[in-house]
XYZ file of C-alpha atoms in Angstrom:
748
model
C 11.455 11.602 -34.438
C 13.965 13.494 -32.300
C 13.472 14.114 -28.598
C 12.828 17.770 -29.438
C 10.223 16.643 -31.949
C 8.607 14.366 -29.368
C 8.457 17.196 -26.860
C 6.916 19.514 -29.426
C 4.333 16.913 -30.387
C 3.427 16.155 -26.775
C 3.228 19.861 -26.005
C 0.692 20.242 -28.816
C -1.298 17.271 -27.512
C -1.243 18.722 -23.992
C -2.509 22.082 -25.248
C -5.367 20.433 -27.142
C -6.288 18.212 -24.179
C -6.381 21.201 -21.833
C -8.279 23.678 -24.014
C -11.621 23.165 -22.257
C -13.612 22.063 -25.308
C -15.669 18.867 -25.459
C -13.962 15.494 -25.089
C -14.822 14.682 -28.694
C -13.291 17.907 -30.015
C -10.122 17.370 -28.043
C -9.639 13.807 -29.268
C -10.362 14.929 -32.842
C -7.592 17.469 -32.477
C -5.189 14.881 -31.068
C -5.571 12.453 -34.013
C -4.961 15.289 -36.471
C -1.737 16.248 -34.673
C -0.479 12.649 -34.535
C -1.338 11.977 -38.199
C 0.592 15.055 -39.303
C 3.592 14.277 -37.095
C 3.765 10.606 -38.071
C 3.148 11.352 -41.789
C 0.207 8.962 -41.624
C -2.876 9.113 -43.780
C -4.982 7.685 -40.986
C -4.805 8.068 -37.210
C -7.540 6.613 -35.018
C -8.217 6.262 -31.295
C -10.294 3.365 -29.992
C -11.411 3.447 -26.337
C -12.586 0.583 -24.199
C -16.207 0.610 -23.103
C -17.547 -0.869 -19.898
C -19.216 -3.443 -22.143
C -15.686 -4.693 -22.960
C -15.912 -3.375 -26.534
C -13.432 -1.125 -28.333
C -15.206 1.861 -29.833
C -13.803 4.055 -32.597
C -13.858 7.381 -30.784
C -11.847 9.665 -33.050
C -10.237 9.389 -36.465
C -8.341 11.401 -39.036
C -8.553 9.738 -42.451
C -11.335 7.190 -41.976
C -15.019 7.878 -42.556
C -16.179 10.212 -39.766
C -19.605 8.537 -39.806
C -17.950 5.427 -38.361
C -17.028 7.286 -35.153
C -19.064 5.830 -32.225
C -20.650 3.348 -34.653
C -17.738 0.992 -35.178
C -17.175 -1.301 -32.226
C -14.975 -4.350 -31.905
C -14.957 -7.015 -29.273
C -11.705 -7.496 -27.446
C -9.503 -9.684 -29.670
C -11.729 -8.956 -32.710
C -9.885 -7.547 -35.685
C -6.397 -6.075 -35.678
C -7.371 -3.457 -33.105
C -8.734 -6.176 -30.833
C -5.553 -8.189 -31.325
C -3.482 -5.232 -30.095
C -5.765 -4.856 -27.060
C -5.690 -8.559 -26.249
C -1.916 -8.905 -26.475
C -1.137 -5.544 -24.935
C 1.671 -5.182 -27.489
C 2.289 -3.208 -30.715
C 1.316 -4.751 -34.044
C 3.012 -3.559 -37.261
C 1.901 -4.892 -40.684
C 2.774 -4.047 -44.279
C -0.271 -5.871 -45.678
C -2.989 -5.628 -43.050
C -5.868 -7.179 -45.060
C -3.928 -10.433 -45.407
C -3.549 -10.873 -41.653
C -5.810 -13.660 -40.272
C -7.196 -11.340 -37.563
C -8.196 -8.635 -40.040
C -11.891 -7.757 -39.743
C -13.346 -5.643 -42.542
C -15.773 -2.930 -41.487
C -17.179 -1.232 -44.629
C -18.486 1.813 -42.733
C -14.919 2.927 -41.938
C -13.807 3.233 -45.569
C -10.405 1.771 -44.777
C -10.213 -0.307 -47.971
C -7.305 1.645 -49.536
C -5.032 1.372 -46.487
C -2.599 -1.533 -46.440
C 0.001 -0.746 -43.796
C -1.088 -0.783 -40.165
C 0.576 0.147 -36.873
C -1.377 -0.195 -33.652
C -0.168 0.260 -30.056
C -2.118 -0.239 -26.833
C -3.054 2.613 -24.515
C -1.860 1.055 -21.262
C -2.636 2.296 -17.796
C -1.577 0.254 -14.819
C -0.908 -2.664 -17.146
C -4.498 -2.576 -18.346
C -5.459 -1.761 -21.940
C -7.851 1.192 -21.969
C -7.717 1.712 -25.723
C -5.704 1.405 -28.919
C -3.922 4.059 -30.987
C -3.641 3.254 -34.729
C -1.895 4.841 -37.739
C -2.376 3.595 -41.317
C -1.041 4.305 -44.807
C -2.043 3.309 -48.332
C 1.437 2.195 -49.327
C 2.555 -1.282 -48.273
C 5.341 0.053 -46.125
C 7.218 -1.296 -43.124
C 7.032 0.996 -40.109
C 10.521 1.483 -38.727
C 11.404 0.479 -35.186
C 11.826 4.161 -34.310
C 8.283 4.878 -35.492
C 6.909 2.061 -33.339
C 8.759 3.445 -30.312
C 7.571 6.973 -31.077
C 3.950 5.833 -31.224
C 4.393 3.859 -27.976
C 5.668 6.954 -26.200
C 2.777 8.980 -27.579
C 0.348 6.255 -26.450
C 1.905 6.108 -22.970
C 1.528 9.859 -22.456
C -1.880 9.950 -24.164
C -3.240 7.211 -21.878
C -2.407 9.262 -18.781
C -3.691 12.482 -20.345
C -6.942 10.927 -21.498
C -7.598 9.344 -18.120
C -6.560 12.479 -16.262
C -8.153 15.192 -18.401
C -11.271 13.513 -19.763
C -12.458 11.178 -17.033
C -15.651 12.242 -15.329
C -17.233 13.945 -18.337
C -20.689 12.827 -19.446
C -19.368 12.094 -22.939
C -17.113 9.377 -21.559
C -19.286 8.064 -18.754
C -19.509 4.649 -20.421
C -15.868 4.543 -21.498
C -13.519 2.492 -19.334
C -10.663 5.024 -19.297
C -10.149 4.097 -15.681
C -12.303 2.273 -13.148
C -15.092 4.634 -12.126
C -18.144 2.551 -11.329
C -19.052 1.522 -7.779
C -17.633 -1.895 -7.033
C -17.605 -4.252 -4.068
C -14.712 -6.647 -3.513
C -14.749 -9.540 -1.073
C -11.526 -10.401 0.722
C -10.396 -11.380 4.204
C -10.208 -9.459 7.474
C -6.602 -8.725 8.439
C -7.352 -6.082 11.091
C -10.753 -5.248 12.552
C -12.390 -1.876 12.012
C -14.537 0.204 9.712
C -13.456 3.376 7.952
C -13.785 5.407 4.786
C -11.416 7.735 2.969
C -9.508 8.247 -0.271
C -7.076 5.938 -2.037
C -3.351 6.526 -1.686
C -1.400 4.188 -3.942
C 1.695 2.703 -2.345
C 3.475 2.912 -5.694
C 2.294 5.857 -7.786
C 2.782 5.830 -11.597
C 5.151 8.382 -13.115
C 3.190 11.523 -14.020
C 3.014 12.748 -17.650
C 5.041 15.837 -16.729
C 8.076 13.680 -15.908
C 8.135 11.319 -18.845
C 10.551 12.832 -21.360
C 14.256 13.338 -20.763
C 16.068 16.603 -21.468
C 19.354 14.726 -21.985
C 18.879 11.086 -23.122
C 22.572 10.282 -22.732
C 22.628 11.524 -19.135
C 19.408 9.619 -18.491
C 20.963 6.439 -19.873
C 23.890 6.851 -17.465
C 21.393 7.265 -14.604
C 19.629 4.100 -15.652
C 22.858 2.094 -15.948
C 24.003 3.267 -12.526
C 20.588 2.519 -11.053
C 20.658 -1.021 -12.472
C 24.206 -1.554 -11.181
C 23.245 -0.288 -7.710
C 20.143 -2.484 -7.693
C 22.181 -5.549 -8.648
C 24.779 -4.803 -5.983
C 22.014 -4.412 -3.410
C 20.453 -7.738 -4.302
C 23.810 -9.502 -4.617
C 24.722 -8.321 -1.133
C 21.495 -9.743 0.230
C 22.109 -12.960 -1.674
C 25.651 -13.357 -0.403
C 24.521 -12.633 3.166
C 27.323 -10.417 4.388
C 26.055 -10.687 7.961
C 26.115 -14.461 7.937
C 22.603 -14.767 9.332
C 19.451 -16.508 8.140
C 16.651 -14.586 6.523
C 14.992 -14.190 3.114
C 14.169 -17.407 1.407
C 16.667 -18.570 -1.143
C 13.981 -18.752 -3.803
C 12.882 -15.118 -3.411
C 16.391 -13.717 -3.568
C 17.331 -16.011 -6.412
C 14.334 -14.748 -8.383
C 15.233 -11.128 -7.704
C 18.808 -11.690 -8.767
C 17.745 -13.607 -11.861
C 15.463 -10.787 -13.022
C 17.876 -8.031 -12.005
C 20.631 -9.617 -14.121
C 18.307 -10.549 -16.982
C 19.678 -9.110 -20.229
C 16.251 -8.820 -21.806
C 14.913 -6.728 -18.916
C 17.989 -4.497 -19.017
C 17.795 -4.133 -22.786
C 14.132 -3.123 -22.620
C 14.880 -0.474 -19.991
C 17.776 0.986 -21.965
C 15.812 0.997 -25.222
C 13.023 2.884 -23.489
C 15.507 5.463 -22.202
C 17.187 5.810 -25.593
C 13.778 6.527 -27.103
C 13.715 9.734 -25.044
C 12.058 8.704 -21.772
C 13.357 9.496 -18.308
C 14.720 6.545 -16.354
C 11.606 6.503 -14.161
C 9.285 6.624 -17.181
C 11.264 3.796 -18.779
C 10.706 1.639 -15.697
C 7.007 2.481 -15.790
C 6.710 1.688 -19.494
C 8.507 -1.662 -19.226
C 6.504 -2.552 -16.134
C 3.237 -1.709 -17.897
C 4.159 -3.883 -20.860
C 5.210 -6.783 -18.623
C 2.005 -6.596 -16.642
C -0.126 -6.511 -19.781
C 1.732 -9.516 -21.179
C 1.696 -11.605 -18.028
C -1.901 -10.776 -17.148
C -2.879 -12.500 -20.385
C -0.743 -15.551 -19.697
C -2.704 -18.713 -18.990
C 0.148 -20.269 -17.071
C -0.373 -19.586 -13.355
C 3.346 -19.663 -12.647
C 4.000 -17.011 -15.286
C 1.271 -14.765 -13.883
C 2.770 -15.077 -10.423
C 6.091 -13.857 -11.805
C 4.335 -10.537 -12.320
C 4.707 -9.882 -8.611
C 8.455 -10.468 -8.757
C 8.711 -8.010 -11.639
C 6.535 -5.498 -9.793
C 8.798 -5.632 -6.775
C 11.912 -5.358 -8.909
C 10.505 -2.289 -10.680
C 9.594 -0.711 -7.347
C 13.099 -1.360 -6.018
C 14.652 0.218 -9.098
C 12.456 3.306 -8.775
C 13.585 3.697 -5.153
C 17.216 3.306 -6.205
C 16.754 5.945 -8.919
C 15.228 8.252 -6.325
C 18.371 7.804 -4.214
C 16.674 6.219 -1.231
C 15.376 2.901 -0.013
C 12.262 4.259 1.591
C 10.013 7.186 0.784
C 8.350 9.184 3.550
C 5.220 10.581 1.940
C 2.695 13.244 2.760
C -0.801 11.800 2.845
C -4.228 13.350 3.455
C -6.080 13.119 6.763
C -8.302 10.237 5.599
C -5.797 8.142 3.626
C -6.592 4.557 2.658
C -3.378 2.841 1.575
C -3.724 0.488 -1.401
C -0.971 -1.964 -2.347
C -0.429 -5.449 -3.675
C 1.308 -6.346 -0.434
C 3.317 -4.584 2.264
C 6.179 -5.282 4.588
C 6.111 -3.866 8.126
C 8.785 -1.306 7.234
C 6.680 -0.114 4.269
C 3.695 0.486 6.522
C 5.721 2.461 9.042
C 6.686 5.014 6.380
C 3.204 6.517 6.643
C 1.874 8.902 9.281
C -0.251 6.650 11.461
C -2.443 9.563 12.548
C -3.474 10.194 8.947
C -3.566 6.584 7.762
C -7.121 5.389 8.340
C -7.223 2.056 6.518
C -5.346 -0.454 4.372
C -6.458 -2.524 1.371
C -4.169 -5.253 0.038
C -4.417 -7.451 -3.019
C -2.467 -10.258 -1.375
C -1.049 -11.152 2.031
C -2.496 -13.037 4.988
C -3.829 -12.245 8.441
C -0.581 -13.654 9.829
C 1.620 -11.331 7.735
C 3.697 -8.726 9.476
C 1.869 -5.858 7.811
C -1.372 -7.263 9.237
C 0.181 -7.611 12.702
C 1.397 -4.007 12.601
C -2.013 -2.847 11.338
C -3.689 -4.526 14.296
C -1.165 -2.985 16.668
C -1.916 0.456 15.219
C -5.661 -0.289 15.263
C -5.913 0.457 11.537
C -8.644 -1.497 9.680
C -7.091 -3.750 7.062
C -8.667 -6.016 4.439
C -6.544 -8.260 2.225
C -6.739 -10.882 -0.506
C -8.771 -8.519 -2.697
C -8.276 -10.005 -6.143
C -7.477 -7.471 -8.875
C -7.654 -4.565 -6.439
C -4.707 -2.539 -7.717
C -6.069 -2.322 -11.265
C -9.548 -1.327 -10.053
C -8.724 1.861 -8.175
C -7.263 5.259 -8.973
C -5.391 7.699 -6.795
C -7.862 9.658 -4.605
C -10.821 7.355 -5.322
C -13.285 7.255 -2.399
C -13.281 3.831 -0.713
C -14.659 2.060 2.330
C -12.627 -0.473 4.295
C -14.910 -2.919 6.080
C -12.707 -4.801 8.503
C -15.766 -6.435 10.043
C -16.924 -8.341 6.967
C -13.683 -8.389 4.944
C -15.032 -6.200 2.135
C -13.908 -3.135 0.227
C -16.303 -0.708 -1.461
C -14.656 1.169 -4.317
C -16.274 4.478 -5.285
C -19.274 3.572 -3.072
C -22.826 4.705 -3.779
C -24.442 7.313 -1.540
C -26.599 4.745 0.270
C -23.529 2.610 1.085
C -21.711 5.684 2.420
C -24.723 6.572 4.565
C -25.061 3.035 5.939
C -21.338 2.887 6.676
C -21.505 6.202 8.505
C -24.300 4.825 10.696
C -22.232 1.735 11.492
C -19.225 3.896 12.306
C -21.383 5.884 14.730
C -22.370 2.645 16.465
C -18.707 1.647 16.728
C -17.895 5.073 18.167
C -20.562 4.583 20.846
C -19.075 1.185 21.605
C -15.588 2.698 21.908
C -17.009 5.261 24.320
C -18.430 2.368 26.322
C -15.022 0.675 26.315
C -13.383 3.905 27.503
C -15.649 3.926 30.537
C -14.539 0.444 31.607
C -10.886 0.531 30.510
C -9.579 1.208 34.029
C -12.030 -1.123 35.779
C -10.631 -4.474 37.008
C -11.567 -7.417 34.781
C -13.688 -9.362 37.277
C -16.350 -11.846 36.180
C -19.867 -11.821 37.593
C -18.968 -14.740 39.854
C -15.873 -12.974 41.222
C -12.947 -14.350 39.192
C -10.164 -11.816 38.516
C -8.752 -11.894 34.997
C -5.609 -10.173 33.712
C -5.895 -8.575 30.283
C -2.683 -7.480 28.580
C -1.713 -6.544 25.039
C 0.752 -7.691 22.421
C 3.269 -5.182 21.099
C 6.312 -4.998 18.897
C 7.072 -1.332 18.351
C 7.874 1.489 20.697
C 4.756 3.519 19.976
C 2.621 0.535 21.004
C 3.276 1.659 24.574
C 1.198 4.805 24.007
C -1.701 2.602 22.962
C -1.290 0.469 26.106
C -2.358 3.376 28.313
C -5.162 4.368 25.943
C -6.848 0.941 26.020
C -6.250 0.126 29.690
C -3.951 -2.885 29.227
C -2.439 -4.257 32.424
C 0.912 -4.801 30.778
C 2.614 -6.197 27.690
C 2.108 -9.933 27.629
C 4.151 -10.317 24.446
C 6.703 -7.860 23.074
C 7.874 -9.092 19.670
C 11.525 -8.060 19.646
C 12.060 -9.117 16.022
C 10.131 -6.091 14.730
C 13.119 -3.861 15.484
C 15.208 -6.148 13.283
C 12.606 -6.274 10.514
C 12.286 -2.496 10.110
C 16.037 -1.898 10.267
C 18.335 -1.666 7.234
C 21.069 -3.567 9.065
C 21.560 -5.728 12.135
C 20.759 -3.715 15.310
C 23.842 -3.836 17.527
C 23.972 -4.016 21.324
C 23.529 -0.302 22.031
C 20.524 0.098 19.734
C 18.808 -2.919 21.239
C 19.562 -1.750 24.778
C 18.153 1.712 24.098
C 14.900 0.311 22.684
C 14.325 -2.182 25.497
C 15.109 0.499 28.072
C 12.616 2.940 26.551
C 9.945 0.232 26.452
C 10.414 -0.500 30.172
C 10.453 3.220 30.974
C 7.207 3.804 29.120
C 5.553 0.759 30.710
C 6.364 2.070 34.184
C 5.197 -0.337 36.845
C 3.363 -2.558 34.357
C 5.071 -5.832 33.374
C 6.606 -6.384 29.943
C 7.376 -9.864 28.627
C 10.092 -9.774 25.966
C 10.018 -12.644 23.498
C 13.460 -13.320 22.086
C 13.974 -13.207 18.338
C 11.412 -15.207 16.416
C 13.015 -15.029 12.981
C 13.046 -17.393 10.031
C 10.034 -19.072 8.482
C 7.882 -16.243 7.124
C 9.885 -13.585 8.988
C 12.618 -12.459 6.669
C 15.182 -9.677 6.893
C 16.729 -7.767 3.979
C 20.256 -8.338 5.279
C 20.058 -12.029 6.093
C 20.747 -15.175 4.143
C 19.569 -18.696 4.656
C 19.890 -22.018 2.962
C 16.914 -23.118 0.958
C 14.318 -24.969 3.034
C 11.453 -26.977 1.629
C 9.258 -26.040 4.598
C 10.596 -22.949 6.364
C 7.721 -22.849 8.875
C 9.104 -26.095 10.282
C 12.717 -25.221 9.668
C 15.588 -23.230 11.082
C 13.841 -20.445 12.978
C 13.237 -18.832 16.369
C 15.037 -20.538 19.273
C 16.691 -23.020 16.899
C 18.468 -20.168 15.191
C 19.369 -18.611 18.547
C 20.902 -21.816 19.876
C 22.859 -22.458 16.680
C 24.062 -18.851 16.618
C 24.433 -18.187 20.361
C 26.235 -14.869 19.812
C 23.035 -13.416 18.351
C 20.871 -14.647 21.237
C 23.429 -13.692 23.882
C 23.696 -10.153 22.498
C 19.947 -9.759 22.795
C 19.812 -11.184 26.319
C 22.726 -8.932 27.307
C 20.874 -5.902 25.945
C 17.780 -6.859 27.945
C 19.766 -7.283 31.177
C 21.521 -3.929 30.733
C 18.234 -2.220 29.839
C 16.507 -3.573 32.967
C 18.833 -1.531 35.220
C 17.762 -3.270 38.401
C 14.097 -3.658 37.407
C 12.059 -6.807 36.886
C 12.906 -8.558 33.605
C 10.723 -11.140 31.893
C 12.278 -13.106 29.002
C 10.383 -15.692 26.973
C 11.770 -18.147 24.396
C 9.680 -18.945 21.280
C 9.114 -22.222 19.459
C 10.710 -24.448 22.069
C 10.060 -28.022 20.987
C 11.926 -29.911 23.728
C 12.981 -29.549 27.348
C 16.631 -29.657 26.284
C 16.158 -26.590 24.080
C 14.830 -24.634 27.044
C 17.740 -25.785 29.241
C 20.272 -24.595 26.655
C 18.545 -21.249 26.251
C 18.301 -20.749 30.022
C 22.027 -21.465 30.348
C 22.767 -18.593 27.964
C 20.744 -16.278 30.212
C 22.753 -17.426 33.227
C 26.010 -16.845 31.336
C 24.958 -13.279 30.538
C 23.959 -12.650 34.144
C 27.440 -13.753 35.208
C 28.944 -11.460 32.566
C 26.996 -8.487 33.941
C 27.881 -9.369 37.537
C 31.632 -9.582 36.804
C 31.505 -6.092 35.292
C 29.632 -4.603 38.190
C 26.419 -4.025 36.250
C 23.114 -4.109 38.060
C 21.233 -7.354 37.633
C 17.458 -7.349 37.259
C 15.711 -7.120 40.619
C 13.610 -10.073 39.545
C 14.447 -12.282 36.579
C 11.699 -14.486 35.217
C 12.390 -16.786 32.282
C 9.494 -18.352 30.437
C 8.607 -20.400 27.420
C 6.094 -20.228 24.614
C 4.063 -23.360 24.119
C 3.618 -23.567 20.345
C 4.970 -26.995 19.404
C 2.630 -29.956 19.971
C 5.613 -32.029 21.174
C 5.520 -30.144 24.493
C 1.969 -31.307 25.219
C 3.408 -34.685 26.223
C 6.312 -33.300 28.229
C 4.709 -30.500 30.215
C 5.278 -32.382 33.481
C 9.030 -32.044 32.914
C 9.045 -28.562 31.386
C 6.705 -26.497 33.546
C 8.555 -26.978 36.888
C 11.674 -25.554 35.163
C 10.087 -22.313 33.924
C 8.877 -19.229 35.763
C 5.902 -18.792 33.450
C 4.496 -20.041 30.149
C 2.470 -18.522 27.353
C 0.440 -20.360 24.741
C 1.102 -19.119 21.206
C -2.140 -20.230 19.614
C -1.247 -18.943 16.136
C 1.594 -21.423 15.678
C 0.118 -24.136 17.881
C -2.948 -24.245 15.637
C -0.968 -24.477 12.392
C 1.282 -27.216 13.757
C -1.588 -29.136 15.317
C -3.507 -29.178 12.029
C -0.460 -29.186 9.700
C -1.950 -26.088 8.018
C 0.314 -23.187 7.035
C -1.357 -20.110 8.492
C 0.294 -17.816 5.931
C -1.198 -19.785 3.034
C -4.527 -18.194 2.035
C -5.908 -21.591 1.033
C -5.162 -23.039 4.452
C -5.468 -20.175 6.925
C -9.246 -20.531 7.289
C -9.444 -24.273 6.821
C -9.388 -25.256 10.494
C -11.188 -23.641 13.406
C -9.546 -23.017 16.777
C -12.965 -23.668 18.293
C -12.711 -27.369 17.519
C -12.525 -30.282 19.969
C -8.846 -31.111 19.156
C -7.673 -27.560 19.761
C -9.770 -27.066 22.874
C -8.550 -30.359 24.303
C -4.935 -29.347 23.653
C -5.517 -26.036 25.424
C -7.203 -27.832 28.292
C -4.194 -30.144 28.693
C -1.882 -27.115 28.942
C -4.081 -25.311 31.452
C -4.451 -28.377 33.677
C -0.703 -29.098 33.639
C 0.077 -25.492 34.523
C -2.432 -25.575 37.360
C -0.952 -28.797 38.733
C 2.596 -27.394 38.640
C 1.648 -23.952 39.923
C 3.164 -22.310 36.849
C 1.450 -19.105 35.662
C 0.239 -19.548 32.093
C -1.270 -17.057 29.680
C -2.605 -17.115 26.124
C -1.068 -14.567 23.761
C -2.384 -15.592 20.348
C -4.738 -13.605 18.154
C -7.742 -15.546 19.461
C -7.306 -13.945 22.887
C -8.536 -10.670 21.391
C -11.768 -12.070 19.961
C -14.642 -12.115 22.481
C -16.104 -15.487 21.499
C -12.738 -17.274 21.546
C -11.700 -15.435 24.732
C -14.955 -16.611 26.336
C -13.887 -20.203 25.676
C -10.336 -19.622 26.967
C -11.651 -18.290 30.270
C -14.120 -21.183 30.502
C -11.161 -23.579 30.061
C -9.516 -22.041 33.123
C -7.059 -19.490 31.690
C -7.072 -16.203 33.593
C -4.347 -14.252 31.752
C -4.819 -13.139 28.145
C -2.615 -10.985 25.921
C -4.100 -9.664 22.704
C -3.953 -6.989 19.983
C -4.927 -3.652 21.558
C -8.100 -3.391 19.486
C -9.490 -6.431 21.302
C -9.106 -5.205 24.890
C -12.321 -3.224 25.176
C -14.609 -5.865 23.769
C -12.924 -8.689 25.694
C -13.182 -6.771 28.985
C -16.870 -6.117 28.350
C -17.283 -9.855 27.783
C -15.435 -10.656 31.034
C -17.642 -8.341 33.087
C -20.755 -10.136 31.767
C -19.449 -13.676 32.311
C -20.286 -16.306 34.920
C -17.139 -18.366 34.384
C -18.143 -21.350 36.547
C -21.334 -21.958 34.575
C -19.510 -21.457 31.268
C -16.756 -23.904 32.261
C -19.169 -26.767 32.884
C -20.930 -26.194 29.568
C -17.681 -25.999 27.576
C -16.419 -29.251 29.101
C -19.514 -30.998 27.802
C -19.116 -29.520 24.317
C -15.525 -30.768 24.062
C -16.733 -34.347 23.789
C -18.424 -33.504 20.469
C -17.411 -35.227 17.229
C -17.957 -32.053 15.166
C -15.013 -30.454 13.387
C -15.984 -27.014 14.705
C -17.925 -25.962 17.771
C -18.291 -22.330 16.757
C -22.056 -22.328 16.290
C -22.570 -24.304 19.529
C -20.265 -21.957 21.473
C -22.048 -18.917 20.047
C -25.428 -20.341 21.059
C -24.083 -21.049 24.553
C -22.700 -17.517 24.952
C -26.056 -16.049 23.964
C -27.893 -18.358 26.338
C -25.637 -17.164 29.178
C -26.151 -13.515 28.146
C -22.440 -13.019 27.502
C -21.667 -9.650 25.886
C -20.027 -10.364 22.545
């Protein structure tokens, strides 16, 4: 069939699907059109029911009495085989096939040749399109491709034009029933809105090419550009460390795979646009890999998804896509990078649902900074929602409600009202000093990493920025930020903070923090590898450029610099020497030095617990990074979903480690704060204050509830009780701590 013929056929199908008649009448018309165009004596459409059966819904050529009466289980018969495999099946002698299942009510006895193709949507089979003939004939490759194109367009049309009608209420054209998914809390909050898919399928109106040869050239250029992009990342033109070797190697392997390229080009040559070809190949890959029993092969689906998304962006002529979204948008994706999240208008983005990820991922960190509820690790999420579906994001319980029932919506609204009242309560106390009932003054600051975080600082009443993650600027940039760009950012941050202190943590890259323009050697355990201060000391030019930018940006103001992941006193000495060198550089050139320069260290490596007596007298301040300290103390990768919840920070080992740090800091007179995620959770913050810490830095969403807790606390009484609990042999003290807080009437 020529491209013109395909367009004419699809135009006829579109007209029938849009004529306003019943769903049954429209599908009856479609099978007649396809049968005539394909010169087939039979054309049938089977649709998938919610009962996981394939129902004969329309036919031209078979017995009409079989419509709605013939049903096949998935994988039953030839139709079921097509649905199970998610691939076309062409036979010259169908009755001899081992999967053939004879259904006398259909009257298909005379028909020998069989061609069936799946109706795929989002990689999921929603039905099967079949043509049959009496003659034992071999369907040509072009006929198979023609029917696949028809099926691809028909799947979108059926789901778009027919969904919602009473006639199809029990047909699984697309997910439409209320569903509750259980995942994990990545960012606290509760909200409801409509689904916005991070990667939207190509619409039916943009499937067929006007000029297949021109479209093939577009595809070839897009593939070449994609390969060059990935090769450049792989070769590491900037000579830095970054994406894991394995990830880039996988991308390059797939991008250069001849089979993948051949499939894309064949799809284009069949008359599809380049974008539609990517969508078709991606659908087929997903259907195939979703049925694979091998876990490794199923995981490769995500690599292919990312590669397809990259190619679509290349074809669009841009690396990122700024998109208009509605006022109550809930972003749905398999996973996100921080740069992806920042493409969306944060005033309109109300929530995030992710199929993968972890609470320690950068998307989750940014979501918390923006105070956007986020739930992740929602298995199968992407295939269970449609664009504009109503959803609820429950960042309190780690649940997502897809197409929620009226009673769930009402209950959620009531809970949101309660949260609004609580926020109003927090607003009343945001400017009040954080003083406990027994007179102890606490300092509550917030973590930040992006410029607009400073607006939030004033909204939530933070007393400063206890941790500014400087690597975020590097992670959202397409190339290495040079001196001027870094200086401008740090200067704006200090300007916006005004008289409130800002502690800048130097680059904490490597491990799970990867950049698109960086290369690194393969590491078996990157979390314990070449990262953070280790990278800075091995590549001093990178660290010195950042320190220089900070000194210039200070312009005679106070400057606080903190080094991450210091594991030994010698590492701190070397890093401090680089700061001194840059101060001398600025002085020789007549630049203003900071009025006050304070250099600190993050305590994240357990090795420092036994050398604090040597380290703390050398530093101006210290901050406990509980996220990393916990994972290193328990040898549990916090980015691994199987491990992230395995150990509790409210356990005797962790509390004793924190107590050792606090006591050493007190003995040396060194100010120490806690800047991990636990500082923003009232129960954990209650314990930190009871251990003697009086400076906490947290995600902005935690400030109100932690301050309310502080104002209700008698810290002396709590301290004595916590010291007794620390002698326990239990693996977690959470229930005991919760009971204690309630006994002391602490506001949680």
